[in-house]
GROMACS .gro file of N, CA, C and O in nm:
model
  480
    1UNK      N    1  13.183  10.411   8.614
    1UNK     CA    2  13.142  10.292   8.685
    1UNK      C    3  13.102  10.186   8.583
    1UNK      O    4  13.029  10.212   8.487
    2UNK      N    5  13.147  10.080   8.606
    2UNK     CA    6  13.110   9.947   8.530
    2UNK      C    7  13.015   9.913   8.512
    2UNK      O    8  12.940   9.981   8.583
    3UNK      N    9  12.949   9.829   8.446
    3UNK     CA   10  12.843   9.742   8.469
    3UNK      C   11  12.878   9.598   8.562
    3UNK      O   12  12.787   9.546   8.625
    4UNK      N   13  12.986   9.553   8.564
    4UNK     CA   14  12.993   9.484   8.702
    4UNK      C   15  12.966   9.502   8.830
    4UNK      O   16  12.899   9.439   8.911
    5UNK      N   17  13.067   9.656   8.838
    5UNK     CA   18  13.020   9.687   8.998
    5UNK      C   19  12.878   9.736   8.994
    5UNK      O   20  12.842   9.773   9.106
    6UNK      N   21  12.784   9.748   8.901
    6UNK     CA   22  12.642   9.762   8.890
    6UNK      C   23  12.611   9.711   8.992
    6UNK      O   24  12.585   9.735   9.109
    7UNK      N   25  12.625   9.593   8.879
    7UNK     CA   26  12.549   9.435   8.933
    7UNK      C   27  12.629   9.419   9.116
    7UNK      O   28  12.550   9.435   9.209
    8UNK      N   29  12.720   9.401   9.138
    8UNK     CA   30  12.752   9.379   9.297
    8UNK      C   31  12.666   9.457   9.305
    8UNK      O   32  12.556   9.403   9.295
    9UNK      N   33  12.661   9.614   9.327
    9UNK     CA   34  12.581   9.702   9.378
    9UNK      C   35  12.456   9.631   9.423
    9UNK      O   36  12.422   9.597   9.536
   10UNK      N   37  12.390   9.614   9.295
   10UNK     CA   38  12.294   9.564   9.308
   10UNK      C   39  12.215   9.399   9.352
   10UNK      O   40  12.096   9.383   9.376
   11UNK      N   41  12.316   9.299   9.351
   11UNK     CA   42  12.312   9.220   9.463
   11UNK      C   43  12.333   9.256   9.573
   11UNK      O   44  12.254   9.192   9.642
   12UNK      N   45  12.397   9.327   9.642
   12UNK     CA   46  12.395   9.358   9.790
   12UNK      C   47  12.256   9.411   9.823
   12UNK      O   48  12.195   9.377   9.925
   13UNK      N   49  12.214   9.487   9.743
   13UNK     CA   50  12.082   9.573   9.758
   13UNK      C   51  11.986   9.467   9.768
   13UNK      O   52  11.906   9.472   9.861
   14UNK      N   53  11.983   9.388   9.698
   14UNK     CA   54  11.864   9.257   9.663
   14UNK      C   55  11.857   9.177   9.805
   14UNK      O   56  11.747   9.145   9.850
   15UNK      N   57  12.023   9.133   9.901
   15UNK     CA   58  12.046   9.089   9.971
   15UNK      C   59  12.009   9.120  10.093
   15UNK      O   60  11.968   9.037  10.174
   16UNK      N   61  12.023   9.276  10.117
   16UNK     CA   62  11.960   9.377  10.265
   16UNK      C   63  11.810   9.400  10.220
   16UNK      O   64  11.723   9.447  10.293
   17UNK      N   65  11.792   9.363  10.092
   17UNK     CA   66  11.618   9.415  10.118
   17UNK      C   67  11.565   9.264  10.183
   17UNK      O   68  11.488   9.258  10.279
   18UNK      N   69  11.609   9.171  10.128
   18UNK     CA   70  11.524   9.056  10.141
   18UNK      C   71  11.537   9.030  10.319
   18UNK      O   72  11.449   8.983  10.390
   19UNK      N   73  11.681   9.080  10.366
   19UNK     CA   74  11.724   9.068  10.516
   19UNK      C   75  11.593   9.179  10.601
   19UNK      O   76  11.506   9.160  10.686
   20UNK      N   77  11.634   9.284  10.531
   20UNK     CA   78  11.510   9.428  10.584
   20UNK      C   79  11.355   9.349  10.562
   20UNK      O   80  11.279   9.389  10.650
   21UNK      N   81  11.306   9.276  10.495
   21UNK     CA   82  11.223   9.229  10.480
   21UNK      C   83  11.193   9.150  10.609
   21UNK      O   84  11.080   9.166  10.656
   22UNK      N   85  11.260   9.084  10.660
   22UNK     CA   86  11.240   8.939  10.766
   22UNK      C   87  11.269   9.047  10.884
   22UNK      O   88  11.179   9.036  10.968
   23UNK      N   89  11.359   9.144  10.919
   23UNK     CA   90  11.388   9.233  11.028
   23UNK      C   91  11.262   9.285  11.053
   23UNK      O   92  11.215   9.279  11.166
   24UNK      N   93  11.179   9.356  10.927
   24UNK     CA   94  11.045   9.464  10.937
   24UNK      C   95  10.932   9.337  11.019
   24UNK      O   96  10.857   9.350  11.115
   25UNK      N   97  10.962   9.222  10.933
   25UNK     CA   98  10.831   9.088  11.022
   25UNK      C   99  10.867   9.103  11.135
   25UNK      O  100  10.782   9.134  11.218
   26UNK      N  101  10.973   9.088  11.167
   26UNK     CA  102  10.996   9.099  11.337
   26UNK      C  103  10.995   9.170  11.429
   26UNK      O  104  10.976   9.144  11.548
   27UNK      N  105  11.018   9.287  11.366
   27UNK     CA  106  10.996   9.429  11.432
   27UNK      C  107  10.820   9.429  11.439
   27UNK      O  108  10.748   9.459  11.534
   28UNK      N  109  10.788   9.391  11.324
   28UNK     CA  110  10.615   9.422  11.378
   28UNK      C  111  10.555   9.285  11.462
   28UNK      O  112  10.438   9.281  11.498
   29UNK      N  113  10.617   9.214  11.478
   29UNK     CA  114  10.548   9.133  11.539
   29UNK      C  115  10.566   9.129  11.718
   29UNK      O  116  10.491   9.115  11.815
   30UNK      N  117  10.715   9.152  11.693
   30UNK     CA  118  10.786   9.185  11.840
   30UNK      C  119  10.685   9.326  11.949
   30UNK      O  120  10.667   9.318  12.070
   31UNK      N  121  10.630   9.452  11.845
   31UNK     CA  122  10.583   9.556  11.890
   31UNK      C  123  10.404   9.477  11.868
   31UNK      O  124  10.317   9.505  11.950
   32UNK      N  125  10.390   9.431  11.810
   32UNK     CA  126  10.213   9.350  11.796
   32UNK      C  127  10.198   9.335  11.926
   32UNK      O  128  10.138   9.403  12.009
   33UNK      N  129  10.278   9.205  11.938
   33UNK     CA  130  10.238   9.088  12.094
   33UNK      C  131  10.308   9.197  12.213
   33UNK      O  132  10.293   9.161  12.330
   34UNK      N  133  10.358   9.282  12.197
   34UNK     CA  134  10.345   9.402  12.331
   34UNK      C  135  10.211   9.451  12.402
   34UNK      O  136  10.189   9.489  12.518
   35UNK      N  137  10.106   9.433  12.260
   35UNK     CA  138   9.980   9.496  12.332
   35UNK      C  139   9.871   9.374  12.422
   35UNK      O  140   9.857   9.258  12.385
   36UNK      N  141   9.829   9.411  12.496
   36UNK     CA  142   9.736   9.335  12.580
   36UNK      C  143   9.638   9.239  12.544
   36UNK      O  144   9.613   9.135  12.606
   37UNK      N  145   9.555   9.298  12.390
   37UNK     CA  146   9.503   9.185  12.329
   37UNK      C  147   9.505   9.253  12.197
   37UNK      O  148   9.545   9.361  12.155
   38UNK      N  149   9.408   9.081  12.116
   38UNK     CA  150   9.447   9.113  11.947
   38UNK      C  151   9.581   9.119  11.929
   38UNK      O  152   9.620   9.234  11.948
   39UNK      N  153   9.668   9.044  11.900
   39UNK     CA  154   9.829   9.049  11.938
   39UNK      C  155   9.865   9.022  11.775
   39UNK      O  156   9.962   9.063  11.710
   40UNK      N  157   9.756   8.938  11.734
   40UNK     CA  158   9.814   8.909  11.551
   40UNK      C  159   9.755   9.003  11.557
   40UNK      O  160   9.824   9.083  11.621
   41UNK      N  161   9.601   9.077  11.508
   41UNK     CA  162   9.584   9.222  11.448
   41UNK      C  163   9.661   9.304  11.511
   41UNK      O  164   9.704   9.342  11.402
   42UNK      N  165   9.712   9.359  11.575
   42UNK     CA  166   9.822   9.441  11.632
   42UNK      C  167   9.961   9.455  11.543
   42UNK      O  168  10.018   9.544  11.480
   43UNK      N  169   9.981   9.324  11.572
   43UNK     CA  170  10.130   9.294  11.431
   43UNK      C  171  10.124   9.349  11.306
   43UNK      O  172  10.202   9.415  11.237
   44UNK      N  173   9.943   9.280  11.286
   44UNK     CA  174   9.997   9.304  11.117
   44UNK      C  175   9.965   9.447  11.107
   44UNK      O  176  10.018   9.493  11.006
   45UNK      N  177   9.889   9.547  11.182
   45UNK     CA  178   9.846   9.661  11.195
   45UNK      C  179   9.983   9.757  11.181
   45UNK      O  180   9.994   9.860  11.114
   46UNK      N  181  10.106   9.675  11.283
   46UNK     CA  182  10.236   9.744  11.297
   46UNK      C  183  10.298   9.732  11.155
   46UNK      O  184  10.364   9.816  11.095
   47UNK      N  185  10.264   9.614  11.117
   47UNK     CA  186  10.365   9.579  11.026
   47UNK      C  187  10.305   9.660  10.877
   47UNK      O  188  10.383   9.692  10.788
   48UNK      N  189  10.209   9.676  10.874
   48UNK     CA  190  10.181   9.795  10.751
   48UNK      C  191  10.193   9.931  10.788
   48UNK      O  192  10.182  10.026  10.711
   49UNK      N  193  10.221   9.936  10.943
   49UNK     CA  194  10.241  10.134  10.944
   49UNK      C  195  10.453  10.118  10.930
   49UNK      O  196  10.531  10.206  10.893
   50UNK      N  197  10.474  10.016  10.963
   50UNK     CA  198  10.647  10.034  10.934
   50UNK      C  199  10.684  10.005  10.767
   50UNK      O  200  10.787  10.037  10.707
   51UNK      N  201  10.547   9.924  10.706
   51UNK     CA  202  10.598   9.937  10.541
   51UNK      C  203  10.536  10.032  10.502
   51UNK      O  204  10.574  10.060  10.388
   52UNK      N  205  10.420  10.133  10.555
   52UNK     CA  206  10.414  10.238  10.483
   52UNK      C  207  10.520  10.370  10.531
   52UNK      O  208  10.539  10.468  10.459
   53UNK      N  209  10.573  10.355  10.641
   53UNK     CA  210  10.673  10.473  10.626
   53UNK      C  211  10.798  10.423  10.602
   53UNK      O  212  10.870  10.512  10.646
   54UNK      N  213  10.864  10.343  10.563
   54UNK     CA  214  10.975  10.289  10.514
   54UNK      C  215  10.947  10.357  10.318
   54UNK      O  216  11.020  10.426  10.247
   55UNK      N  217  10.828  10.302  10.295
   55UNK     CA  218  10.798  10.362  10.128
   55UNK      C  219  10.791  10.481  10.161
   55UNK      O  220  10.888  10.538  10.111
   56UNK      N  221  10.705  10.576  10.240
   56UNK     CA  222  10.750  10.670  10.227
   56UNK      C  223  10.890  10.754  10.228
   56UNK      O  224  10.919  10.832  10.137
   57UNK      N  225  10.952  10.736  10.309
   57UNK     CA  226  11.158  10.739  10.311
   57UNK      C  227  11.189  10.708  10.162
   57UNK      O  228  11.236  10.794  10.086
   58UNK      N  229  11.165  10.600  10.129
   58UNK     CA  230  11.236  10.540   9.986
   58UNK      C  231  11.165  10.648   9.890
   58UNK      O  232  11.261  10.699   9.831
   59UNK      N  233  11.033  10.717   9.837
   59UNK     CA  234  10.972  10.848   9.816
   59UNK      C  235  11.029  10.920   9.803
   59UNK      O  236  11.055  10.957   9.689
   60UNK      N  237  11.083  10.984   9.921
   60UNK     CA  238  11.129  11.149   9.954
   60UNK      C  239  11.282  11.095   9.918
   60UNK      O  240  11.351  11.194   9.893
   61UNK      N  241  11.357  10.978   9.907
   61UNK     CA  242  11.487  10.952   9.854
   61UNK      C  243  11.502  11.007   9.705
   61UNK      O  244  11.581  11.080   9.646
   62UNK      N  245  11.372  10.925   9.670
   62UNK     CA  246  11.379  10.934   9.508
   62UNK      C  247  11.379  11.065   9.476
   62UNK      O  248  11.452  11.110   9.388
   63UNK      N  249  11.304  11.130   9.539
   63UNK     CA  250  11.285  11.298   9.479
   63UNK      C  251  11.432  11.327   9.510
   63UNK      O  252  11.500  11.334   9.409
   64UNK      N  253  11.479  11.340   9.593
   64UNK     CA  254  11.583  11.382   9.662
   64UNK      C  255  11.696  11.354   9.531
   64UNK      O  256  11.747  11.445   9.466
   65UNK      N  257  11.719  11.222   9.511
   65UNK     CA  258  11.779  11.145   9.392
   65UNK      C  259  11.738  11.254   9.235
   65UNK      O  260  11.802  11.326   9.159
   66UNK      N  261  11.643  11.225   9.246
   66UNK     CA  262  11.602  11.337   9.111
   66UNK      C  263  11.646  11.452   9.108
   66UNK      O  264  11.727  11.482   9.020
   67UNK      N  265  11.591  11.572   9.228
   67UNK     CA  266  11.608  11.670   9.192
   67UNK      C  267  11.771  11.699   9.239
   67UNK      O  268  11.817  11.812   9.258
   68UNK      N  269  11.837  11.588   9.253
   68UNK     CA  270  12.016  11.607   9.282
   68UNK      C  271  12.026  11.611   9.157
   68UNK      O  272  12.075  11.714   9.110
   69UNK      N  273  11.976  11.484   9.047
   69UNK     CA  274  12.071  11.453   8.923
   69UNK      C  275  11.961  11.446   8.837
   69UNK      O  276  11.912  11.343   8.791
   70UNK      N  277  11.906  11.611   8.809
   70UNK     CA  278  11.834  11.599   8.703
   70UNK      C  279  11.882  11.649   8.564
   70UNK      O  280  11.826  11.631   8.456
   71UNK      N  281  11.968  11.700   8.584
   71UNK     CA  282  12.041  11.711   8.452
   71UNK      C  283  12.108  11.563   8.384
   71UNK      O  284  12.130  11.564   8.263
   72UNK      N  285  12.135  11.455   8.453
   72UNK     CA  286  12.224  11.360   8.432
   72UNK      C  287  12.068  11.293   8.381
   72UNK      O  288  12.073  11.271   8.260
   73UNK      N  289  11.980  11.269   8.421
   73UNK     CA  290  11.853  11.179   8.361
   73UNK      C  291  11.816  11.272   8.247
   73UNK      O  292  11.773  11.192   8.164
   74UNK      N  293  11.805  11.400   8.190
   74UNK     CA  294  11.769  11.457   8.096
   74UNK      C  295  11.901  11.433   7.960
   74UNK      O  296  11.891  11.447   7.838
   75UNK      N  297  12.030  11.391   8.052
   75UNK     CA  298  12.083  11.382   7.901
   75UNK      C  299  12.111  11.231   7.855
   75UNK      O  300  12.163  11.186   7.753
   76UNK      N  301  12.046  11.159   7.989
   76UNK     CA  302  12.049  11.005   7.937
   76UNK      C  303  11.919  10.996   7.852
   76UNK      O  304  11.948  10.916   7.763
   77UNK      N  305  11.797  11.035   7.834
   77UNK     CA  306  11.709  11.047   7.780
   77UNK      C  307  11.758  11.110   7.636
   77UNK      O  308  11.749  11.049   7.530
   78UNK      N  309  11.817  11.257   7.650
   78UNK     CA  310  11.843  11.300   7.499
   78UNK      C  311  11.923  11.190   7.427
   78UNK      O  312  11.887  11.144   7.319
   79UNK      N  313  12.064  11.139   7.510
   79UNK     CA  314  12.173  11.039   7.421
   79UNK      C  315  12.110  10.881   7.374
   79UNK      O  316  12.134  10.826   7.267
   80UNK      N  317  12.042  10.838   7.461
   80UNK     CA  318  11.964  10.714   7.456
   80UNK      C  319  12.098  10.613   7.511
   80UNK      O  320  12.128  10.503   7.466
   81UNK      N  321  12.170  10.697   7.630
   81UNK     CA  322  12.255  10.591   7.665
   81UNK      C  323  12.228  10.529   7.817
   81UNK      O  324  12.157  10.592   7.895
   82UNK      N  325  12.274  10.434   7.844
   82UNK     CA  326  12.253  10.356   7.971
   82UNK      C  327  12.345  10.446   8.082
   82UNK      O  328  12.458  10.400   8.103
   83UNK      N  329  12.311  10.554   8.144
   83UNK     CA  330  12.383  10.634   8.270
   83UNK      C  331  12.458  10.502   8.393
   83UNK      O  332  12.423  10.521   8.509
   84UNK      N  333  12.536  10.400   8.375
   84UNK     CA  334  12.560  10.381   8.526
   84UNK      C  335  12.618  10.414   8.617
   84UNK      O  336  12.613  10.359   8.727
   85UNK      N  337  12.694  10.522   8.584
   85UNK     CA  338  12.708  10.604   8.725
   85UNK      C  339  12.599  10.700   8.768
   85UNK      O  340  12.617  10.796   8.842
   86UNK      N  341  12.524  10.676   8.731
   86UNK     CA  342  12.362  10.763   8.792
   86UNK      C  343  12.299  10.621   8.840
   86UNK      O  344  12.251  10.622   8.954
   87UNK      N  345  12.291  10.474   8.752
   87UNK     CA  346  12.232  10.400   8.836
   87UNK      C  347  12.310  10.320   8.977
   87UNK      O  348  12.262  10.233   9.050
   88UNK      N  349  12.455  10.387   8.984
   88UNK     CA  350  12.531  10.336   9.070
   88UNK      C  351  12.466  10.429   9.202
   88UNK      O  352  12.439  10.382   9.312
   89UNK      N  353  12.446  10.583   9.159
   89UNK     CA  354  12.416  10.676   9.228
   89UNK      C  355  12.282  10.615   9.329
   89UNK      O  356  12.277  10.589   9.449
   90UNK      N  357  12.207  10.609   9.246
   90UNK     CA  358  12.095  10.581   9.308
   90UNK      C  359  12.050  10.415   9.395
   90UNK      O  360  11.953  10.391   9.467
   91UNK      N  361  12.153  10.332   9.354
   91UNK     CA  362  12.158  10.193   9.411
   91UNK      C  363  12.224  10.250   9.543
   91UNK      O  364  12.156  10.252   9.646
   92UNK      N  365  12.345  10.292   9.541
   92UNK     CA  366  12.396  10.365   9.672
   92UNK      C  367  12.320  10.439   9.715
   92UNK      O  368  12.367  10.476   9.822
   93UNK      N  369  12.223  10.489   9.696
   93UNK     CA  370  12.198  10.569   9.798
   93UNK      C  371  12.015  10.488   9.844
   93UNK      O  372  11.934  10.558   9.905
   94UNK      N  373  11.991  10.395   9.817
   94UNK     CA  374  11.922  10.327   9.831
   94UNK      C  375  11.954  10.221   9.927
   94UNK      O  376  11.879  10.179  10.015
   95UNK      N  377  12.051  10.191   9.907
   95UNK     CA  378  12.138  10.094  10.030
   95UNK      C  379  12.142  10.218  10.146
   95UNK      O  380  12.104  10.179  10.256
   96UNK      N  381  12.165  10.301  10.142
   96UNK     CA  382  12.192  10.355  10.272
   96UNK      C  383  12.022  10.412  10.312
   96UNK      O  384  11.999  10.441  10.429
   97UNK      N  385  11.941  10.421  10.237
   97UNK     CA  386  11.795  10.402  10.332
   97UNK      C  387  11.751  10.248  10.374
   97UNK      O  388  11.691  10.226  10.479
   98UNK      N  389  11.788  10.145  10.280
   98UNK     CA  390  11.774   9.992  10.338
   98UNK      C  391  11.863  10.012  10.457
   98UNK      O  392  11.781  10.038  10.545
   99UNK      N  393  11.987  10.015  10.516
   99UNK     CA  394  12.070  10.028  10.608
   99UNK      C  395  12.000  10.087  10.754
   99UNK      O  396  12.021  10.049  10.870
  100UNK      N  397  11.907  10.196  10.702
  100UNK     CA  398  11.877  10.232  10.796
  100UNK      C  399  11.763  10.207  10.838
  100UNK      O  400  11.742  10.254  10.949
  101UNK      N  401  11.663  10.139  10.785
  101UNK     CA  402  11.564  10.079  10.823
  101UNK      C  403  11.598   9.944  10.854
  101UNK      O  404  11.525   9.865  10.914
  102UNK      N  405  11.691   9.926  10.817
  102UNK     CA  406  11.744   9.751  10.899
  102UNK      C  407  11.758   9.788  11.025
  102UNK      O  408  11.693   9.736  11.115
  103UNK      N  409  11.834   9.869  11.042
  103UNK     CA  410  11.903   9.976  11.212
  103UNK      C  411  11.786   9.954  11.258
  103UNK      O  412  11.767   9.860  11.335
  104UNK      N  413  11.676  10.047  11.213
  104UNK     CA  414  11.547  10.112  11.294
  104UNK      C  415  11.477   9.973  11.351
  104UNK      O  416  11.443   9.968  11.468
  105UNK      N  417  11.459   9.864  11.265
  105UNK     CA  418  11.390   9.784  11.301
  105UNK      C  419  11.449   9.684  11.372
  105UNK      O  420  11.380   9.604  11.435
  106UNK      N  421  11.621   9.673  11.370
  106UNK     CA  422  11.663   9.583  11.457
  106UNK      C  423  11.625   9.655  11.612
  106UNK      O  424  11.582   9.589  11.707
  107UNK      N  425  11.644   9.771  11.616
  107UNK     CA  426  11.644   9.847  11.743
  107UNK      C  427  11.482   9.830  11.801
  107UNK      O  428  11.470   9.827  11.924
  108UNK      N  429  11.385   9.823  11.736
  108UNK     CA  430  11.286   9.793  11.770
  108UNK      C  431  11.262   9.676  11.802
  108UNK      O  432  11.205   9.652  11.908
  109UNK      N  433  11.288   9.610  11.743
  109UNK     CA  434  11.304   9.457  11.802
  109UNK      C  435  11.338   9.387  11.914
  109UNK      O  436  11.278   9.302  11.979
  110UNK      N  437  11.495   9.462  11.930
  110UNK     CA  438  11.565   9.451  12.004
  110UNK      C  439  11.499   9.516  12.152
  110UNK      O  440  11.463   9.427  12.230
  111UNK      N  441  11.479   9.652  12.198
  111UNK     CA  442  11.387   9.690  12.272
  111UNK      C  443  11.316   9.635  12.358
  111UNK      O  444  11.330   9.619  12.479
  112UNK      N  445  11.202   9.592  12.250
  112UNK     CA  446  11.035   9.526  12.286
  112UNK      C  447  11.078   9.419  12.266
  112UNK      O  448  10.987   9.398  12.185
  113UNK      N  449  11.140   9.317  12.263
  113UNK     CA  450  11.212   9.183  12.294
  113UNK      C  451  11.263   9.183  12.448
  113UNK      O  452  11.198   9.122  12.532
  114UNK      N  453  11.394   9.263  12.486
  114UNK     CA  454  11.422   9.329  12.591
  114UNK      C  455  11.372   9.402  12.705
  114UNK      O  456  11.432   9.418  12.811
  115UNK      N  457  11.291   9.432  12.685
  115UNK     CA  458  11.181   9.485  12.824
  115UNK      C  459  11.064   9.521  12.782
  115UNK      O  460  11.020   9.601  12.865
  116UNK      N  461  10.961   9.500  12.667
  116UNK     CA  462  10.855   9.537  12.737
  116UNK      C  463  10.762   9.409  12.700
  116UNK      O  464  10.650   9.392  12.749
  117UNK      N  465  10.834   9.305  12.593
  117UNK     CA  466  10.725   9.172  12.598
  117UNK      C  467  10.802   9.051  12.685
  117UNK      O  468  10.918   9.012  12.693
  118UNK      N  469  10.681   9.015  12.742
  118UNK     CA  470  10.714   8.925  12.891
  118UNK      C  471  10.676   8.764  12.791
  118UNK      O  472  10.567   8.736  12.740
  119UNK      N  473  10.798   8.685  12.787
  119UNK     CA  474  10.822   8.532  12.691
  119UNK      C  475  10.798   8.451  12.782
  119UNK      O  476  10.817   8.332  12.759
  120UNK      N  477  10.764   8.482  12.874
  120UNK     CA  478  10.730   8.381  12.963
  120UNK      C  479  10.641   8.252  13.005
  120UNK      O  480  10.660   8.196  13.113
   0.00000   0.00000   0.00000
């Protein structure tokens, strides 16, 4: 793997986090103003229990990531060379936990937008 398709890699990644970023505001704000009162403390209450288990996911990735390719980080360490098909590895598979917390939180959104907060 190149160091070009790195870099794409890794603009797309830069691109769905910053998108996952504005989806997670909305998702917590959409599930906040569901509750009866305190509607901002509610939000932001939501909105730090969906960024602390989103870090947690990205966590249990990394281990996951590690203990897949721990031989490949022990001999980039011995050679002193730049692995990018290990950092391609792990950009991919980082996009596909951003992917799915975009999902999770559009669906939440979508939901509690949809039937249970009244815009009226």
């Amino acid at each position: 793997m190149s160091i070009e398709t790195v870099r794409c890699i890794l603009a797309g990644a830069m691109l769905l986090g910053y998108i996952n970023t504005i989806s997670l505001f909305y998702a917590a704000m959409t599930v906040g103003h569901s509750f009866s009162q305190n509607k901002i403390a509610n939000s932001i209450g939501v909105g730090v229990a969906f960024y602390m288990i989103f870090q947690f996911l990205n966590v249990i990735e990394m281990i996951v990531i590690f203990l897949k390719n721990k031989m490949d980080f022990t001999n980039a360490l011995v050679t002193n060379e730049v692995p990018y098909e290990l950092i391609g590895t792990i950009l991919g598979e980082a996009l596909i936990v951003v992917a799915i917390s975009l999902i999770t939180t559009y669906t939440f959104t979508n939901y509690f937008l949809s039937r249970k907060l009244n815009l009226e």
